[in-house]
PDB file of C-alpha atoms in Angstrom:
ATOM      1  CA  MET B  24       0.003   0.035   0.000  1.00  0.00           C
ATOM      2  CA  LEU B  25       2.730   2.383   0.913  1.00  0.00           C
ATOM      3  CA  ILE B  26       4.703   1.538  -2.283  1.00  0.00           C
ATOM      4  CA  LYS B  27       1.602   2.241  -4.452  1.00  0.00           C
ATOM      5  CA  LYS B  28       1.179   5.590  -2.704  1.00  0.00           C
ATOM      6  CA  LYS B  29       4.783   6.551  -3.264  1.00  0.00           C
ATOM      7  CA  LYS B  30       4.530   5.593  -6.980  1.00  0.00           C
ATOM      8  CA  ARG B  31       1.421   7.699  -7.428  1.00  0.00           C
ATOM      9  CA  GLU B  32       3.174  10.730  -5.674  1.00  0.00           C
ATOM     10  CA  ALA B  33       6.183  10.201  -7.916  1.00  0.00           C
ATOM     11  CA  ALA B  34       3.963  10.001 -11.016  1.00  0.00           C
ATOM     12  CA  ARG B  35       2.171  13.230 -10.007  1.00  0.00           C
ATOM     13  CA  GLU B  36       5.569  14.966  -9.320  1.00  0.00           C
ATOM     14  CA  ALA B  37       6.876  13.868 -12.734  1.00  0.00           C
ATOM     15  CA  ALA B  38       3.700  15.163 -14.443  1.00  0.00           C
ATOM     16  CA  ARG B  39       4.046  18.448 -12.567  1.00  0.00           C
ATOM     17  CA  GLN B  40       7.679  18.821 -13.526  1.00  0.00           C
ATOM     18  CA  GLU B  41       6.753  18.040 -17.149  1.00  0.00           C
ATOM     19  CA  GLN B  42       4.043  20.732 -17.083  1.00  0.00           C
ATOM     20  CA  LEU B  43       6.465  23.241 -15.652  1.00  0.00           C
ATOM     21  CA  ARG B  44       8.995  22.448 -18.349  1.00  0.00           C
ATOM     22  CA  LYS B  45       6.409  22.944 -21.042  1.00  0.00           C
ATOM     23  CA  GLU B  46       5.214  26.264 -19.466  1.00  0.00           C
ATOM     24  CA  ARG B  47       8.950  27.387 -19.415  1.00  0.00           C
ATOM     25  CA  GLU B  48       9.400  26.452 -22.949  1.00  0.00           C
ATOM     26  CA  ALA B  49       6.240  28.287 -24.046  1.00  0.00           C
ATOM     27  CA  ALA B  50       7.241  31.382 -22.110  1.00  0.00           C
ATOM     28  CA  GLU B  51      10.702  31.290 -23.834  1.00  0.00           C
ATOM     29  CA  ARG B  52       9.103  30.962 -27.219  1.00  0.00           C
ATOM     30  CA  ASP B  53       6.862  33.983 -26.439  1.00  0.00           C
ATOM     31  CA  ARG B  54       9.793  35.992 -25.268  1.00  0.00           C
ATOM     32  CA  GLN B  55      11.788  35.056 -28.407  1.00  0.00           C
ATOM     33  CA  GLU B  56       8.797  36.031 -30.652  1.00  0.00           C
ATOM     34  CA  ARG B  57       8.455  39.416 -28.823  1.00  0.00           C
ATOM     35  CA  LEU B  58      12.198  40.037 -29.348  1.00  0.00           C
ATOM     36  CA  GLU B  59      11.906  39.158 -32.968  1.00  0.00           C
ATOM     37  CA  ARG B  60       8.840  41.455 -33.560  1.00  0.00           C
ATOM     38  CA  LYS B  61      10.675  44.269 -31.731  1.00  0.00           C
ATOM     39  CA  ARG B  62      13.801  43.793 -33.892  1.00  0.00           C
ATOM     40  CA  LYS B  63      11.787  43.818 -37.069  1.00  0.00           C
ATOM     41  CA  ALA B  64       9.904  46.870 -36.056  1.00  0.00           C
ATOM     42  CA  GLU B  65      13.239  48.710 -35.259  1.00  0.00           C
ATOM     43  CA  GLU B  66      14.625  47.626 -38.663  1.00  0.00           C
ATOM     44  CA  ARG B  67      11.499  48.922 -40.316  1.00  0.00           C
ATOM     45  CA  ARG B  68      11.693  52.235 -38.383  1.00  0.00           C
ATOM     46  CA  LYS B  69      15.365  52.669 -39.442  1.00  0.00           C
ATOM     47  CA  ARG B  70      14.552  51.859 -43.108  1.00  0.00           C
ATOM     48  CA  LEU B  71      11.664  54.314 -43.146  1.00  0.00           C
ATOM     49  CA  ILE B  72      13.778  57.134 -41.548  1.00  0.00           C
ATOM     50  CA  ALA B  73      16.584  56.484 -44.054  1.00  0.00           C
ATOM     51  CA  LYS B  74      14.144  56.647 -46.925  1.00  0.00           C
ATOM     52  CA  TYR B  75      11.845  59.504 -45.843  1.00  0.00           C
ATOM     53  CA  GLY B  76      13.669  61.421 -43.184  1.00  0.00           C
ATOM     54  CA  LYS B  77      13.232  61.469 -39.498  1.00  0.00           C
ATOM     55  CA  HIS B  78       9.900  63.306 -39.346  1.00  0.00           C
ATOM     56  CA  TYR B  79       7.966  61.249 -41.875  1.00  0.00           C
ATOM     57  CA  GLY B  80       9.894  58.055 -41.258  1.00  0.00           C
ATOM     58  CA  THR B  81       8.911  58.152 -37.579  1.00  0.00           C
ATOM     59  CA  LEU B  82       5.274  58.822 -38.387  1.00  0.00           C
ATOM     60  CA  LEU B  83       5.253  55.994 -40.809  1.00  0.00           C
ATOM     61  CA  ALA B  84       6.930  53.560 -38.406  1.00  0.00           C
ATOM     62  CA  ASN B  85       4.157  54.422 -35.920  1.00  0.00           C
ATOM     63  CA  GLU B  86       1.575  53.902 -38.717  1.00  0.00           C
ATOM     64  CA  GLN B  87       0.427  57.470 -38.652  1.00  0.00           C
ATOM     65  CA  LEU B  88      -0.514  59.601 -41.642  1.00  0.00           C
ATOM     66  CA  GLU B  89      -0.031  63.336 -42.144  1.00  0.00           C
ATOM     67  CA  LEU B  90      -1.211  65.716 -44.778  1.00  0.00           C
ATOM     68  CA  GLY B  91       1.416  66.309 -47.376  1.00  0.00           C
ATOM     69  CA  MET B  92       2.630  62.730 -47.476  1.00  0.00           C
ATOM     70  CA  THR B  93       3.144  61.169 -50.923  1.00  0.00           C
ATOM     71  CA  LYS B  94       1.248  58.185 -52.175  1.00  0.00           C
ATOM     72  CA  ALA B  95       4.402  55.995 -51.704  1.00  0.00           C
ATOM     73  CA  MET B  96       4.565  57.049 -48.076  1.00  0.00           C
ATOM     74  CA  VAL B  97       0.906  56.206 -47.492  1.00  0.00           C
ATOM     75  CA  ASN B  98       1.439  52.873 -49.239  1.00  0.00           C
ATOM     76  CA  GLU B  99       4.059  52.070 -46.546  1.00  0.00           C
ATOM     77  CA  VAL B 100       1.239  51.964 -43.971  1.00  0.00           C
ATOM     78  CA  TYR B 101      -1.847  51.166 -45.989  1.00  0.00           C
ATOM     79  CA  SER B 102      -1.775  48.959 -49.034  1.00  0.00           C
ATOM     80  CA  LYS B 103      -3.218  50.513 -52.190  1.00  0.00           C
ATOM     81  CA  LYS B 104      -4.789  47.064 -52.836  1.00  0.00           C
ATOM     82  CA  VAL B 105      -7.274  47.740 -50.093  1.00  0.00           C
ATOM     83  CA  TYR B 106      -8.589  50.811 -51.934  1.00  0.00           C
ATOM     84  CA  SER B 107     -10.353  51.436 -55.217  1.00  0.00           C
ATOM     85  CA  VAL B 108      -8.760  54.366 -56.952  1.00  0.00           C
ATOM     86  CA  SER B 109     -10.438  56.952 -59.028  1.00  0.00           C
ATOM     87  CA  ARG B 110      -8.744  59.797 -60.818  1.00  0.00           C
ATOM     88  CA  ARG B 111     -10.153  63.189 -61.687  1.00  0.00           C
ATOM     89  CA  SER B 112      -9.019  65.534 -64.495  1.00  0.00           C
ATOM     90  CA  ASN B 113      -7.895  68.215 -61.981  1.00  0.00           C
ATOM     91  CA  GLY B 114      -5.016  66.168 -60.614  1.00  0.00           C
ATOM     92  CA  VAL B 115      -7.003  64.696 -57.733  1.00  0.00           C
ATOM     93  CA  GLU B 116      -6.894  61.014 -56.946  1.00  0.00           C
ATOM     94  CA  VAL B 117      -9.329  59.391 -54.455  1.00  0.00           C
ATOM     95  CA  TRP B 118      -8.684  56.160 -52.669  1.00  0.00           C
ATOM     96  CA  ARG B 119     -11.924  54.660 -51.304  1.00  0.00           C
ATOM     97  CA  MET B 120     -11.800  51.574 -49.138  1.00  0.00           C
ATOM     98  CA  ARG B 121     -13.116  48.537 -50.929  1.00  0.00           C
ATOM     99  CA  ASN B 122     -16.079  46.512 -49.637  1.00  0.00           C
ATOM    100  CA  TYR B 123     -15.302  46.523 -45.889  1.00  0.00           C
ATOM    101  CA  GLY B 124     -17.329  43.434 -45.142  1.00  0.00           C
ATOM    102  CA  ALA B 125     -15.416  41.401 -47.815  1.00  0.00           C
ATOM    103  CA  LEU B 126     -12.146  42.547 -46.301  1.00  0.00           C
ATOM    104  CA  LEU B 127     -13.210  41.196 -42.927  1.00  0.00           C
ATOM    105  CA  GLY B 128     -13.889  37.775 -44.512  1.00  0.00           C
ATOM    106  CA  ASN B 129     -10.424  37.632 -45.999  1.00  0.00           C
ATOM    107  CA  ASN B 130      -7.929  35.886 -43.666  1.00  0.00           C
ATOM    108  CA  ILE B 131      -5.204  38.501 -44.088  1.00  0.00           C
ATOM    109  CA  PHE B 132      -7.464  41.540 -43.656  1.00  0.00           C
ATOM    110  CA  GLY B 133      -9.341  39.717 -40.873  1.00  0.00           C
ATOM    111  CA  ALA B 134      -6.142  39.438 -38.866  1.00  0.00           C
ATOM    112  CA  VAL B 135      -5.208  42.982 -39.671  1.00  0.00           C
ATOM    113  CA  MET B 136      -8.576  44.250 -38.485  1.00  0.00           C
ATOM    114  CA  GLN B 137      -8.160  42.394 -35.218  1.00  0.00           C
ATOM    115  CA  MET B 138      -4.902  44.155 -34.671  1.00  0.00           C
ATOM    116  CA  GLY B 139      -6.384  47.588 -34.606  1.00  0.00           C
ATOM    117  CA  ALA B 140      -6.761  48.613 -38.284  1.00  0.00           C
ATOM    118  CA  MET B 141     -10.344  49.394 -37.560  1.00  0.00           C
ATOM    119  CA  MET B 142      -8.991  53.035 -37.758  1.00  0.00           C
ATOM    120  CA  MET B 143      -7.942  52.565 -41.338  1.00  0.00           C
ATOM    121  CA  PRO B 144      -9.027  55.560 -43.342  1.00  0.00           C
ATOM    122  CA  ARG B 145     -12.142  54.957 -45.451  1.00  0.00           C
ATOM    123  CA  MET B 146     -11.003  57.468 -48.010  1.00  0.00           C
ATOM    124  CA  LEU B 147      -7.759  59.253 -48.899  1.00  0.00           C
ATOM    125  CA  VAL B 148      -7.540  62.204 -51.237  1.00  0.00           C
ATOM    126  CA  PHE B 149      -4.378  63.123 -53.103  1.00  0.00           C
ATOM    127  CA  LYS B 150      -3.744  66.162 -55.285  1.00  0.00           C
ATOM    128  CA  ASN B 151      -0.735  66.039 -57.525  1.00  0.00           C
ATOM    129  CA  GLY B 152       0.588  62.975 -55.619  1.00  0.00           C
ATOM    130  CA  LYS B 153       0.304  64.645 -52.051  1.00  0.00           C
ATOM    131  CA  LEU B 154      -2.192  63.564 -49.430  1.00  0.00           C
ATOM    132  CA  ILE B 155      -4.655  66.462 -48.899  1.00  0.00           C
ATOM    133  CA  GLU B 156      -7.588  64.728 -46.997  1.00  0.00           C
ATOM    134  CA  ILE B 157      -7.968  61.784 -44.685  1.00  0.00           C
ATOM    135  CA  HIS B 158     -11.530  60.446 -44.036  1.00  0.00           C
ATOM    136  CA  ARG B 159     -11.891  57.838 -41.273  1.00  0.00           C
ATOM    137  CA  ASN B 160     -15.680  57.689 -41.138  1.00  0.00           C
TER     138      ASN B 160
END
């Protein structure tokens, strides 16, 4: 009877140790993934600053838009593929977000939407290649 009890306790302890090992491994994987995301974000920030200067590069790295940005700059944050583009004869180009509901159904855009892209502009207006209006509603 005493031997069975000790075997059960040893088995429980082994299971507990295995669970702790798995939790430590999962925590280490999470830490490594966070470090990798941080490294990539820093690389992107440096690339954007080198390409567009400190002011615009920092804004783009933080996924912020500002009037006066070029279409290329805006494309660093929001893909032109998400928008339908219409051009007018007076040098104005309007980007309107495509069918919002369809975007949510797409795996890529569904994941993006979950990560805070609900604030994506619904319409962007450019004149002569420069952002002049941002409409979020």
